[in-house]
């Protein structure tokens, strides 16, 4: 608040100073115009004429300069647009005074005076601004321009950094003043880009941010490797500055830096992992010219599956979801990006076997990516039968129909919560894995599951929650100070799901390498810092306690599964466990009866039989 008031006062002082200079310059221009017209002699009645014309003409001129926002722009960023406005303002001033003089004032003036005045004032008013800009560049400051608005530090002295500076200077209404540049190239030190000094390297970020009173840092390195970006962001987190970044090169396809595309630094920028390398040719051969069904296609993972599948030119893409809003959103996006895609949106529940059968009869899918599931752990703890109906019986319906209609491959999206589950959601997903492994033994369809941890930014995940809490002014809620999770971006996860699908021969559970686990408490602190606040000072973190069914840490593998490598360094195969298909079928049939009567004690008992590693405290 204090900083805003200070900026406001400085802004008013600057405007008043420029106004005073303009009054003096315009008055001098009027006198000079008389001198030119009278061969540098002013005498007799002409002094009276000058005395009457000067205040009226000066006032009209100042009013037109106000109308053309000449006191709201920043002199150091003055350019061609401002010159055009000055010329227009002077022209309208001259015409207006001529008309008003003829109608009201009747001041005796030579007709040539108006042309001389127009020429001189265009020259003097514009020259004033150019002169002030030059003096500002030379660090001879008549005004305190550098203090008005946010002081911005640019990281990256390449083409992107230069374009960011230029864009900020062209758009003074953004109230962002580039005051320094950071770059690790020693040969660039102490040089300037568009008048802005290169002031140090990334190791100096914290000191420079403090010394130069920086409010915002813009990382303008779109081609930087994730590990380099993580190092820079880690340094920036030690400041109290708001962080912005340009999109990566993949997002800047046209190579144009647009200030509107500058975004906040996201938590995924902190992962520091190199991009996932995938075999695009293999995936293309897997998907191209196939009828592909994505269940749960409007959800976080399902919609990203649809996005990526669309790029491989399927014969037809079926987006199936019970939630029409999510399905509509991805439909509209795909229509814009892939106008020639054969796209069908199907509103249906995987729990409805008859409805699903009609979908299979009509479209005959060849590949299925099964992402439909209830996934929110605490909510499913309160609604266990809904988890069973949607996750287990929805999967059973879809797998049975896949067998009946001879689908080529069925890829189920699973979760690390299926490993030694402590909650009903994880237990139901483990049963889904067992269904896929069991049915694969007798089916022509190849059934596989892909297991991974949390994805950043998915619906209901911690990142959107933190963002909402930040927007509301805090505090941020963390269940436990020691809770850790594996994280992966949604696009990363989906790329690996598609790649695993190409490897599948049937019966496998693919396990994705999620990188290093992340402490949620650290994530919350990072999020606060990236938003320009100080944890514990500007915004607090409160610990709410572990929720029902929640673990301190998640696992990606059960002890008996073991791992074997694939040709992809981030995809592994868990060894299948011994299953008795007949026994599993009987247990699931018993589960159906228990679900119909909604007996939670019996449900708990049968789930422990189906999933021996289920370790939730028994219901008494």
Coordinates of C-alpha atoms in Angstrom, one line a residue:
X1 CA 0.0 0.0 0.0
X2 CA 2.8 2.4 1.0
X3 CA 4.6 1.6 -2.3
X4 CA 1.4 2.3 -4.3
X5 CA 1.0 5.7 -2.7
X6 CA 4.6 6.5 -3.3
X7 CA 4.3 5.6 -7.0
X8 CA 1.1 7.7 -7.3
X9 CA 2.8 10.7 -5.8
X10 CA 5.8 10.3 -8.1
X11 CA 3.5 9.9 -11.1
X12 CA 1.6 13.2 -10.2
X13 CA 4.9 15.1 -9.8
X14 CA 6.1 13.8 -13.2
X15 CA 2.8 14.9 -14.9
X16 CA 2.9 18.4 -13.3
X17 CA 6.5 18.8 -14.2
X18 CA 5.9 17.9 -17.8
X19 CA 2.8 20.1 -17.9
X20 CA 4.9 23.1 -16.7
X21 CA 7.5 22.4 -19.3
X22 CA 4.8 22.3 -22.1
X23 CA 3.3 25.6 -20.9
X24 CA 6.7 27.3 -21.1
X25 CA 7.6 25.6 -24.5
X26 CA 4.2 26.5 -26.1
X27 CA 4.3 30.1 -24.8
X28 CA 7.8 30.4 -26.2
X29 CA 6.6 28.9 -29.5
X30 CA 3.9 31.5 -29.8
X31 CA 6.3 34.3 -29.2
X32 CA 8.8 32.8 -31.7
X33 CA 6.0 32.5 -34.3
X34 CA 5.4 36.2 -34.0
X35 CA 9.1 36.9 -34.3
X36 CA 9.3 34.9 -37.5
X37 CA 6.2 36.6 -39.0
X38 CA 7.5 40.1 -38.1
X39 CA 11.1 39.6 -39.1
X40 CA 12.1 39.3 -35.5
X41 CA 10.5 42.6 -34.4
X42 CA 7.5 42.9 -32.2
X43 CA 6.3 46.5 -31.7
X44 CA 3.2 48.6 -31.1
X45 CA -0.2 46.9 -31.5
X46 CA 1.4 43.5 -32.1
X47 CA 2.5 43.4 -28.4
X48 CA -1.2 43.8 -27.5
X49 CA -2.2 41.1 -30.0
X50 CA 0.5 38.7 -28.5
X51 CA -0.8 39.5 -25.0
X52 CA -4.3 38.4 -25.9
X53 CA -3.4 35.4 -28.1
X54 CA -0.8 33.8 -25.9
X55 CA -3.0 32.6 -22.9
X56 CA -5.9 31.4 -25.1
X57 CA -3.8 29.5 -27.6
X58 CA -1.6 28.0 -24.8
X59 CA -4.7 26.8 -22.9
X60 CA -6.3 25.2 -26.1
X61 CA -3.0 23.5 -26.9
X62 CA -2.6 22.0 -23.4
X63 CA -6.2 20.7 -23.5
X64 CA -5.5 18.9 -26.7
X65 CA -2.3 17.4 -25.3
X66 CA -4.4 16.1 -22.4
X67 CA -7.0 14.7 -24.8
X68 CA -4.2 12.7 -26.6
X69 CA -2.9 11.3 -23.3
X70 CA 0.4 13.1 -23.4
X71 CA 0.5 13.3 -19.6
X72 CA -0.3 9.6 -19.0
X73 CA 2.6 8.2 -21.1
X74 CA 6.2 7.7 -19.8
X75 CA 8.7 9.9 -21.6
X76 CA 11.4 7.2 -21.6
X77 CA 9.1 5.1 -23.8
X78 CA 8.0 7.9 -26.1
X79 CA 7.9 6.7 -29.8
X80 CA 6.3 7.1 -33.2
X81 CA 2.8 6.8 -31.7
X82 CA 3.4 9.7 -29.4
X83 CA 4.8 11.8 -32.3
X84 CA 1.7 11.2 -34.3
X85 CA -0.5 12.2 -31.4
X86 CA 1.5 15.4 -30.9
X87 CA 1.2 16.3 -34.6
X88 CA -2.5 15.6 -34.5
X89 CA -3.0 17.6 -31.2
X90 CA -1.1 20.6 -32.7
X91 CA -3.1 20.5 -35.9
X92 CA -6.4 20.5 -34.0
X93 CA -5.2 23.2 -31.7
X94 CA -4.4 25.5 -34.7
X95 CA -7.7 24.8 -36.5
X96 CA -9.7 25.2 -33.2
X97 CA -8.0 28.5 -32.4
X98 CA -8.5 29.8 -35.9
X99 CA -12.3 29.0 -35.7
X100 CA -12.7 30.4 -32.2
X101 CA -10.8 33.5 -33.1
X102 CA -13.0 34.2 -36.1
X103 CA -16.2 33.7 -34.1
X104 CA -15.4 35.1 -30.6
X105 CA -12.1 36.7 -30.0
X106 CA -11.4 38.7 -33.2
X107 CA -7.7 39.0 -32.4
X108 CA -5.9 40.5 -35.4
X109 CA -3.5 37.8 -36.6
X110 CA -1.8 37.2 -39.9
X111 CA -3.1 34.1 -41.7
X112 CA 0.5 32.9 -42.1
X113 CA 0.9 33.0 -38.3
X114 CA -1.2 29.8 -38.0
X115 CA 1.1 27.8 -40.3
X116 CA 4.2 29.1 -38.6
X117 CA 2.8 28.3 -35.2
X118 CA 1.8 24.7 -36.3
X119 CA 5.3 24.0 -37.6
X120 CA 7.1 25.4 -34.6
X121 CA 5.0 23.7 -31.9
X122 CA 5.2 20.3 -33.6
X123 CA 9.0 20.8 -33.6
X124 CA 9.4 22.1 -30.0
X125 CA 6.9 19.9 -28.2
X126 CA 8.2 16.7 -29.8
X127 CA 11.8 17.8 -29.4
X128 CA 11.1 18.3 -25.7
X129 CA 10.1 14.7 -25.3
X130 CA 13.0 13.4 -27.4
X131 CA 15.4 15.5 -25.3
X132 CA 14.0 14.2 -22.1
X133 CA 14.2 10.7 -23.3
X134 CA 17.9 11.2 -24.3
X135 CA 18.7 12.6 -20.9
X136 CA 17.0 9.7 -19.2
X137 CA 19.1 7.3 -21.3
X138 CA 22.2 9.2 -20.2
X139 CA 21.1 8.8 -16.6
X140 CA 20.5 12.6 -16.3
X141 CA 17.1 12.3 -14.7
X142 CA 14.8 15.3 -14.5
X143 CA 11.9 13.0 -13.6
X144 CA 11.9 9.9 -11.4
X145 CA 10.5 7.7 -14.1
X146 CA 12.2 4.5 -13.0
X147 CA 10.2 4.5 -9.8
X148 CA 6.8 4.6 -11.5
X149 CA 5.3 1.1 -11.8
X150 CA 6.9 -2.3 -11.2
X151 CA 10.7 -2.5 -11.5
X152 CA 11.3 -5.5 -13.7
X153 CA 14.5 -7.7 -13.9
X154 CA 14.9 -9.6 -17.2
X155 CA 16.7 -12.9 -17.1
X156 CA 18.2 -13.7 -20.5
X157 CA 20.0 -11.3 -22.8
X158 CA 19.1 -13.1 -26.0
X159 CA 16.6 -12.3 -28.7
X160 CA 13.7 -13.2 -26.5
X161 CA 14.9 -10.9 -23.7
X162 CA 15.5 -8.0 -26.1
X163 CA 12.0 -8.4 -27.5
X164 CA 10.5 -8.5 -24.0
X165 CA 12.2 -5.2 -23.1
X166 CA 11.1 -3.7 -26.4
X167 CA 7.5 -4.8 -25.8
X168 CA 7.5 -3.5 -22.2
X169 CA 8.8 -0.1 -23.4
X170 CA 6.2 0.0 -26.2
X171 CA 3.4 -0.7 -23.6
X172 CA 3.8 1.8 -20.8
X173 CA 0.2 1.2 -19.7
X174 CA 1.5 -2.1 -18.2
X175 CA 3.4 -0.1 -15.6
X176 CA 6.3 -2.4 -15.8
X177 CA 9.8 -0.8 -16.2
X178 CA 12.7 -3.0 -17.2
X179 CA 15.7 -1.8 -15.1
X180 CA 18.2 -4.6 -15.5
X181 CA 19.2 -7.8 -17.3
X182 CA 20.8 -11.0 -16.1
X183 CA 22.8 -13.3 -18.3
X184 CA 25.5 -15.9 -17.6
X185 CA 27.4 -15.0 -20.8
X186 CA 30.5 -13.1 -19.5
X187 CA 31.0 -11.4 -22.8
X188 CA 27.7 -9.6 -22.5
X189 CA 28.3 -8.1 -19.1
X190 CA 28.1 -4.3 -18.8
X191 CA 26.5 -4.0 -22.2
X192 CA 23.0 -2.6 -22.9
X193 CA 19.9 -3.8 -24.7
X194 CA 17.4 -1.0 -25.6
X195 CA 19.0 1.2 -23.0
X196 CA 18.8 -1.4 -20.2
X197 CA 22.0 -2.5 -18.5
X198 CA 23.2 -6.1 -18.2
X199 CA 23.9 -6.1 -14.5
X200 CA 25.1 -9.6 -13.6
X201 CA 24.8 -13.4 -13.8
X202 CA 22.2 -15.8 -12.3
X203 CA 24.4 -16.2 -9.2
X204 CA 23.7 -12.4 -8.5
X205 CA 19.9 -12.6 -8.8
X206 CA 19.2 -12.3 -5.0
X207 CA 21.7 -9.4 -4.5
X208 CA 20.5 -7.5 -7.6
X209 CA 16.9 -7.9 -6.8
X210 CA 17.5 -6.4 -3.4
X211 CA 19.9 -3.6 -4.5
X212 CA 17.7 -2.5 -7.4
X213 CA 14.4 -2.8 -5.5
X214 CA 13.0 -5.3 -8.1
X215 CA 9.3 -6.1 -7.9
X216 CA 9.0 -8.6 -10.8
X217 CA 11.4 -11.0 -12.5
X218 CA 10.8 -12.1 -16.1
X219 CA 12.6 -15.3 -17.3
X220 CA 13.0 -14.8 -21.0
X221 CA 14.8 -18.1 -21.9
X222 CA 12.2 -20.1 -24.0
X223 CA 14.8 -22.6 -25.1
X224 CA 16.4 -23.2 -21.7
X225 CA 16.6 -26.8 -20.5
X226 CA 14.3 -27.7 -17.6
X227 CA 17.4 -28.2 -15.3
X228 CA 18.7 -24.7 -16.1
X229 CA 15.2 -23.2 -15.6
X230 CA 14.9 -24.9 -12.2
X231 CA 18.2 -23.5 -11.1
X232 CA 17.1 -20.0 -12.1
X233 CA 13.7 -20.4 -10.4
X234 CA 15.4 -21.7 -7.3
X235 CA 17.5 -18.5 -7.2
X236 CA 14.4 -16.3 -7.8
X237 CA 12.5 -18.0 -5.0
X238 CA 15.0 -16.5 -2.6
X239 CA 13.7 -13.1 -3.5
X240 CA 10.3 -11.7 -2.7
X241 CA 9.6 -10.9 -6.4
X242 CA 6.7 -12.0 -8.6
X243 CA 8.0 -14.4 -11.3
X244 CA 6.9 -14.5 -14.9
X245 CA 8.3 -16.5 -17.8
X246 CA 7.9 -16.8 -21.5
X247 CA 6.4 -20.1 -22.8
X248 CA 8.8 -22.7 -24.0
X249 CA 9.9 -23.0 -27.6
X250 CA 7.2 -25.6 -28.2
X251 CA 4.6 -23.0 -27.3
X252 CA 6.3 -20.2 -29.3
X253 CA 6.0 -22.1 -32.6
X254 CA 6.0 -18.9 -34.6
X255 CA 9.1 -17.6 -32.8
X256 CA 7.3 -14.3 -31.9
X257 CA 7.5 -13.0 -28.4
X258 CA 4.2 -11.5 -27.4
X259 CA 3.9 -9.9 -24.0
X260 CA 0.4 -11.2 -23.7
X261 CA 1.8 -14.8 -23.8
X262 CA 4.0 -14.1 -20.8
X263 CA 2.7 -16.3 -17.9
X264 CA 3.4 -16.9 -14.3
X265 CA 6.1 -19.4 -13.4
X266 CA 4.3 -22.7 -12.7
X267 CA 5.1 -25.3 -10.2
X268 CA 5.9 -27.8 -13.0
X269 CA 8.8 -25.5 -13.9
X270 CA 10.3 -26.5 -10.6
X271 CA 10.5 -30.2 -11.5
X272 CA 13.6 -29.6 -13.5
X273 CA 13.2 -32.8 -15.5
X274 CA 14.2 -33.0 -19.2
X275 CA 11.3 -33.5 -21.6
X276 CA 10.1 -37.0 -22.0
X277 CA 11.5 -38.6 -25.2
X278 CA 9.0 -40.7 -27.1
X279 CA 8.9 -42.8 -30.2
X280 CA 6.5 -40.7 -32.3
X281 CA 6.8 -43.1 -35.2
X282 CA 5.8 -46.1 -33.0
X283 CA 2.9 -44.2 -31.4
X284 CA 1.7 -43.0 -34.9
X285 CA 1.6 -46.6 -36.2
X286 CA -0.3 -47.6 -33.0
X287 CA -3.0 -44.9 -33.4
X288 CA -3.1 -43.8 -37.1
X289 CA -6.3 -44.6 -38.9
X290 CA -7.8 -46.4 -35.9
X291 CA -11.1 -45.9 -34.2
X292 CA -10.0 -44.8 -30.7
X293 CA -12.3 -44.6 -27.6
X294 CA -11.3 -42.6 -24.6
X295 CA -13.5 -43.2 -21.5
X296 CA -13.5 -40.3 -19.1
X297 CA -12.5 -38.2 -22.1
X298 CA -13.5 -34.9 -20.5
X299 CA -11.3 -35.4 -17.4
X300 CA -7.8 -34.2 -16.7
X301 CA -6.0 -37.3 -18.1
X302 CA -8.7 -38.2 -20.6
X303 CA -8.8 -34.8 -22.2
X304 CA -5.0 -34.8 -22.6
X305 CA -5.2 -38.2 -24.1
X306 CA -7.7 -36.8 -26.6
X307 CA -5.4 -33.9 -27.4
X308 CA -2.3 -36.1 -28.1
X309 CA -4.2 -38.8 -29.9
X310 CA -5.7 -36.2 -32.2
X311 CA -2.2 -35.3 -33.5
X312 CA -1.6 -38.9 -34.7
X313 CA -4.6 -38.8 -37.1
X314 CA -6.9 -41.5 -35.8
X315 CA -9.7 -42.7 -38.1
X316 CA -12.2 -41.5 -35.5
X317 CA -11.9 -40.3 -31.9
X318 CA -14.7 -41.1 -29.4
X319 CA -14.8 -38.9 -26.3
X320 CA -16.9 -40.7 -23.8
X321 CA -17.9 -39.1 -20.5
X322 CA -20.9 -38.8 -18.2
X323 CA -20.0 -35.2 -17.4
X324 CA -21.1 -33.1 -20.4
X325 CA -19.3 -29.9 -19.5
X326 CA -15.8 -31.5 -19.6
X327 CA -16.7 -33.4 -22.8
X328 CA -18.0 -30.1 -24.4
X329 CA -14.8 -28.2 -23.5
X330 CA -12.5 -30.8 -25.1
X331 CA -14.8 -31.1 -28.1
X332 CA -14.6 -27.4 -28.8
X333 CA -10.9 -27.3 -28.4
X334 CA -10.3 -30.2 -30.7
X335 CA -12.6 -28.7 -33.3
X336 CA -10.6 -25.5 -33.3
X337 CA -7.2 -27.3 -33.5
X338 CA -8.1 -30.2 -35.7
X339 CA -11.0 -29.2 -37.9
X340 CA -10.7 -32.3 -40.1
X341 CA -10.7 -34.8 -37.2
X342 CA -13.6 -37.3 -37.2
X343 CA -14.7 -36.6 -33.6
X344 CA -17.7 -38.0 -31.7
X345 CA -18.7 -37.0 -28.2
X346 CA -20.6 -39.7 -26.4
X347 CA -22.4 -38.9 -23.1
X348 CA -22.6 -42.2 -21.3
X349 CA -21.6 -43.8 -18.0
X350 CA -19.3 -46.8 -18.0
X351 CA -21.6 -48.2 -15.3
X352 CA -24.5 -48.5 -17.8
X353 CA -23.7 -51.8 -19.6
X354 CA -26.6 -51.4 -22.1
X355 CA -25.6 -47.9 -23.1
X356 CA -22.0 -48.9 -23.5
X357 CA -23.0 -51.9 -25.7
X358 CA -24.9 -49.5 -28.0
X359 CA -21.7 -47.4 -28.3
X360 CA -19.6 -50.4 -29.2
X361 CA -22.2 -51.6 -31.7
X362 CA -22.4 -48.2 -33.4
X363 CA -18.6 -47.3 -33.5
X364 CA -16.6 -50.6 -33.1
X365 CA -13.6 -49.1 -31.4
X366 CA -10.2 -50.7 -32.1
X367 CA -8.3 -49.0 -29.3
X368 CA -9.6 -48.1 -25.8
X369 CA -7.9 -45.8 -23.3
X370 CA -9.9 -46.3 -20.1
X371 CA -9.6 -43.2 -17.9
X372 CA -13.1 -43.1 -16.5
X373 CA -12.9 -43.4 -12.7
X374 CA -13.8 -41.8 -9.4
X375 CA -10.4 -40.8 -8.0
X376 CA -10.8 -38.4 -5.0
X377 CA -9.6 -40.4 -2.0
X378 CA -11.5 -38.6 0.9
X379 CA -14.8 -38.3 -1.0
X380 CA -14.7 -42.0 -2.0
X381 CA -14.0 -42.9 1.6
X382 CA -17.4 -41.4 2.4
X383 CA -19.0 -42.9 -0.7
X384 CA -17.4 -46.3 -1.1
X385 CA -20.1 -48.0 -3.1
X386 CA -19.9 -45.3 -5.8
X387 CA -16.2 -46.1 -6.1
X388 CA -17.0 -49.8 -6.5
X389 CA -19.8 -49.2 -9.0
X390 CA -17.8 -46.7 -11.2
X391 CA -14.3 -48.1 -10.9
X392 CA -14.8 -51.8 -10.7
X393 CA -18.0 -52.5 -12.4
X394 CA -17.5 -49.7 -15.0
X395 CA -14.1 -51.3 -15.8
X396 CA -15.7 -54.8 -15.9
X397 CA -18.4 -53.6 -18.3
X398 CA -15.9 -52.0 -20.6
X399 CA -13.4 -54.9 -20.6
X400 CA -16.2 -57.4 -21.3
X401 CA -17.4 -55.4 -24.3
X402 CA -13.8 -55.0 -25.5
X403 CA -13.5 -58.8 -25.6
X404 CA -16.9 -59.3 -27.2
X405 CA -16.2 -56.7 -30.0
X406 CA -12.6 -57.8 -30.5
X407 CA -10.9 -54.5 -29.6
X408 CA -7.2 -54.7 -30.4
X409 CA -5.8 -53.1 -27.3
X410 CA -7.3 -51.9 -24.0
X411 CA -5.1 -49.5 -21.9
X412 CA -6.3 -48.8 -18.4
X413 CA -5.1 -45.7 -16.5
X414 CA -4.2 -46.8 -13.0
X415 CA -2.6 -45.1 -10.0
X416 CA 0.1 -45.6 -7.4
X417 CA -2.7 -45.7 -4.8
X418 CA -3.5 -49.2 -6.0
X419 CA -0.2 -50.4 -4.4
X420 CA -0.8 -51.5 -0.8
X421 CA -3.9 -49.4 -0.7
X422 CA -5.1 -47.7 2.5
X423 CA -8.3 -46.3 1.0
X424 CA -11.2 -47.7 -1.0
X425 CA -10.3 -45.7 -4.2
X426 CA -6.9 -47.4 -4.3
X427 CA -8.4 -50.8 -3.5
X428 CA -10.9 -50.5 -6.4
X429 CA -8.2 -49.5 -8.8
X430 CA -6.1 -52.5 -7.8
X431 CA -9.2 -54.7 -8.5
X432 CA -9.4 -53.1 -11.9
X433 CA -5.7 -54.1 -12.6
X434 CA -6.5 -57.6 -11.6
X435 CA -9.5 -57.7 -13.9
X436 CA -7.3 -56.6 -16.8
X437 CA -4.6 -59.1 -16.0
X438 CA -7.2 -61.9 -15.6
X439 CA -9.3 -61.3 -18.7
X440 CA -6.1 -60.9 -20.8
X441 CA -5.4 -64.6 -20.4
X442 CA -8.5 -65.7 -22.3
X443 CA -9.1 -62.8 -24.6
X444 CA -7.9 -61.8 -28.1
X445 CA -7.7 -58.3 -26.9
X446 CA -4.5 -57.1 -25.2
X447 CA -5.2 -55.7 -21.8
X448 CA -2.7 -53.6 -19.9
X449 CA -2.6 -51.1 -17.1
X450 CA -0.4 -48.0 -16.7
X451 CA 0.3 -47.0 -13.1
X452 CA 1.6 -43.5 -12.1
X453 CA 1.4 -41.0 -9.3
X454 CA -0.1 -37.5 -9.0
X455 CA -0.3 -35.2 -12.0
X456 CA 0.2 -31.5 -11.6
X457 CA -2.9 -29.4 -12.2
X458 CA -5.4 -32.2 -12.5
X459 CA -9.0 -31.6 -11.3
X460 CA -9.1 -31.7 -7.6
X461 CA -5.3 -31.9 -7.2
X462 CA -3.3 -29.8 -4.7
X463 CA -2.0 -27.2 -7.2
X464 CA -5.5 -25.8 -8.2
X465 CA -6.3 -25.8 -4.5
X466 CA -3.2 -23.9 -3.6
X467 CA -3.9 -21.4 -6.4
X468 CA -7.4 -20.8 -5.1
X469 CA -6.2 -20.3 -1.6
X470 CA -3.5 -17.9 -2.7
X471 CA -6.2 -15.9 -4.6
X472 CA -8.3 -15.8 -1.5
X473 CA -5.4 -14.4 0.5
X474 CA -4.4 -17.7 2.3
X475 CA -3.7 -19.6 4.3
X476 CA -2.6 -22.7 2.4
X477 CA -3.6 -26.0 3.9
X478 CA -1.3 -29.0 4.0
X479 CA -2.4 -32.3 5.6
X480 CA 0.9 -33.1 7.2
X481 CA 4.4 -31.4 7.2
X482 CA 6.1 -34.7 6.2
X483 CA 3.7 -35.9 3.5
X484 CA 5.3 -36.6 0.1
X485 CA 4.0 -37.4 -3.4
X486 CA 5.4 -38.3 -6.8
X487 CA 4.4 -35.7 -9.4
X488 CA 4.4 -35.6 -13.2
X489 CA 2.8 -33.1 -15.6
X490 CA -0.3 -34.2 -17.4
X491 CA 1.3 -34.1 -20.9
X492 CA 4.3 -36.1 -19.6
X493 CA 2.0 -38.8 -18.1
X494 CA -0.1 -39.1 -21.2
X495 CA 3.0 -39.3 -23.5
X496 CA 4.2 -42.3 -21.4
X497 CA 0.7 -43.9 -21.4
X498 CA 0.7 -43.8 -25.2
X499 CA 4.3 -45.1 -25.4
X500 CA 3.4 -47.9 -23.0
X501 CA 0.5 -48.8 -25.2
X502 CA 2.8 -49.4 -28.1
X503 CA 4.9 -51.8 -25.9
X504 CA 2.0 -53.7 -24.6
X505 CA 1.7 -57.4 -25.4
X506 CA -1.1 -58.1 -22.9
X507 CA -1.2 -58.6 -19.1
X508 CA 1.4 -56.1 -18.1
X509 CA 1.2 -53.4 -15.5
X510 CA 3.4 -50.6 -16.7
X511 CA 5.0 -48.4 -14.0
X512 CA 6.1 -44.9 -15.0
X513 CA 9.3 -43.3 -13.6
X514 CA 7.9 -40.4 -11.6
X515 CA 11.3 -38.9 -10.7
X516 CA 12.0 -37.8 -7.2
X517 CA 9.2 -37.5 -4.7
X518 CA 8.2 -34.0 -3.7
X519 CA 7.4 -32.8 -0.2
X520 CA 4.0 -31.1 -0.2
X521 CA 5.0 -28.7 2.4
X522 CA 7.9 -27.5 0.2
X523 CA 5.5 -27.3 -2.7
X524 CA 3.2 -25.0 -0.7
X525 CA 6.2 -22.8 0.3
X526 CA 7.3 -22.6 -3.3
X527 CA 3.9 -21.7 -4.5
X528 CA 3.7 -18.8 -2.0
X529 CA 7.1 -17.5 -3.1
X530 CA 6.3 -17.8 -6.8
X531 CA 3.2 -15.6 -6.0
X532 CA 5.5 -12.9 -4.6
X533 CA 4.8 -13.6 -0.9
X534 CA 6.9 -14.7 2.0
X535 CA 5.8 -18.0 3.8
X536 CA 5.0 -17.4 7.4
X537 CA 5.1 -13.6 6.9
X538 CA 2.6 -12.6 4.2
X539 CA 0.9 -16.0 4.1
X540 CA 0.7 -18.9 6.5
X541 CA 0.6 -22.7 6.0
X542 CA -1.7 -24.7 8.3
X543 CA -1.6 -28.4 8.8
X544 CA -5.1 -30.0 8.8
X545 CA -4.1 -33.6 9.5
X546 CA -4.1 -36.7 7.3
X547 CA -7.5 -37.3 5.7
X548 CA -9.3 -40.6 5.8
X549 CA -7.4 -43.2 3.8
X550 CA -4.5 -40.9 3.1
X551 CA -0.8 -42.1 3.3
X552 CA 2.3 -40.1 4.2
X553 CA 3.9 -41.5 1.0
X554 CA 2.8 -43.5 -2.0
X555 CA 4.4 -46.5 -3.6
X556 CA 4.5 -47.4 -7.3
X557 CA 5.2 -51.1 -6.8
X558 CA 4.2 -54.0 -4.6
X559 CA 7.0 -56.1 -3.1
X560 CA 6.0 -59.2 -5.1
X561 CA 5.9 -57.5 -8.4
X562 CA 9.5 -56.6 -9.1
X563 CA 10.5 -54.6 -12.1
X564 CA 11.8 -55.3 -15.6
X565 CA 13.0 -52.7 -18.1
X566 CA 11.5 -51.7 -21.4
X567 CA 13.3 -50.0 -24.2
X568 CA 12.1 -46.7 -22.7
X569 CA 14.1 -45.5 -19.7
X570 CA 11.1 -44.1 -17.9
X571 CA 8.7 -47.1 -18.4
X572 CA 9.0 -50.3 -16.5
X573 CA 6.9 -53.5 -16.2
X574 CA 5.7 -54.9 -12.9
X575 CA 5.8 -58.7 -13.0
X576 CA 2.3 -60.1 -13.0
X577 CA 1.1 -61.8 -9.8
X578 CA -0.5 -65.3 -9.8
X579 CA -4.2 -65.0 -10.2
X580 CA -7.1 -67.5 -10.1
X581 CA -9.6 -66.3 -12.7
X582 CA -12.4 -68.4 -11.4
X583 CA -11.9 -67.2 -7.8
X584 CA -11.7 -63.6 -8.9
X585 CA -15.0 -64.0 -10.8
X586 CA -16.7 -65.4 -7.8
X587 CA -15.4 -62.7 -5.5
X588 CA -16.6 -60.0 -7.9
X589 CA -20.0 -61.6 -8.1
X590 CA -20.2 -61.6 -4.3
X591 CA -19.1 -57.9 -4.4
X592 CA -22.0 -57.1 -6.7
X593 CA -24.5 -58.5 -4.2
X594 CA -22.9 -56.6 -1.4
X595 CA -23.0 -53.4 -3.4
X596 CA -26.7 -53.8 -4.1
X597 CA -27.5 -53.8 -0.4
X598 CA -24.7 -51.3 0.5
X599 CA -23.4 -53.2 3.5
X600 CA -20.1 -51.4 4.4
X601 CA -18.9 -54.1 6.8
X602 CA -19.3 -56.8 4.2
X603 CA -17.8 -54.5 1.6
X604 CA -14.7 -54.1 3.8
X605 CA -14.4 -57.9 4.2
X606 CA -14.7 -58.7 0.5
X607 CA -12.3 -56.0 -0.5
X608 CA -9.7 -57.4 1.9
X609 CA -10.1 -60.8 0.2
X610 CA -9.9 -59.3 -3.3
X611 CA -6.9 -57.1 -2.4
X612 CA -4.8 -58.9 0.4
X613 CA -2.5 -55.8 0.7
X614 CA -5.5 -53.5 1.5
X615 CA -4.4 -52.1 4.9
X616 CA -7.2 -49.7 5.9
X617 CA -8.2 -50.0 9.5
X618 CA -11.1 -52.6 9.7
X619 CA -14.6 -51.3 10.1
X620 CA -15.9 -52.4 13.5

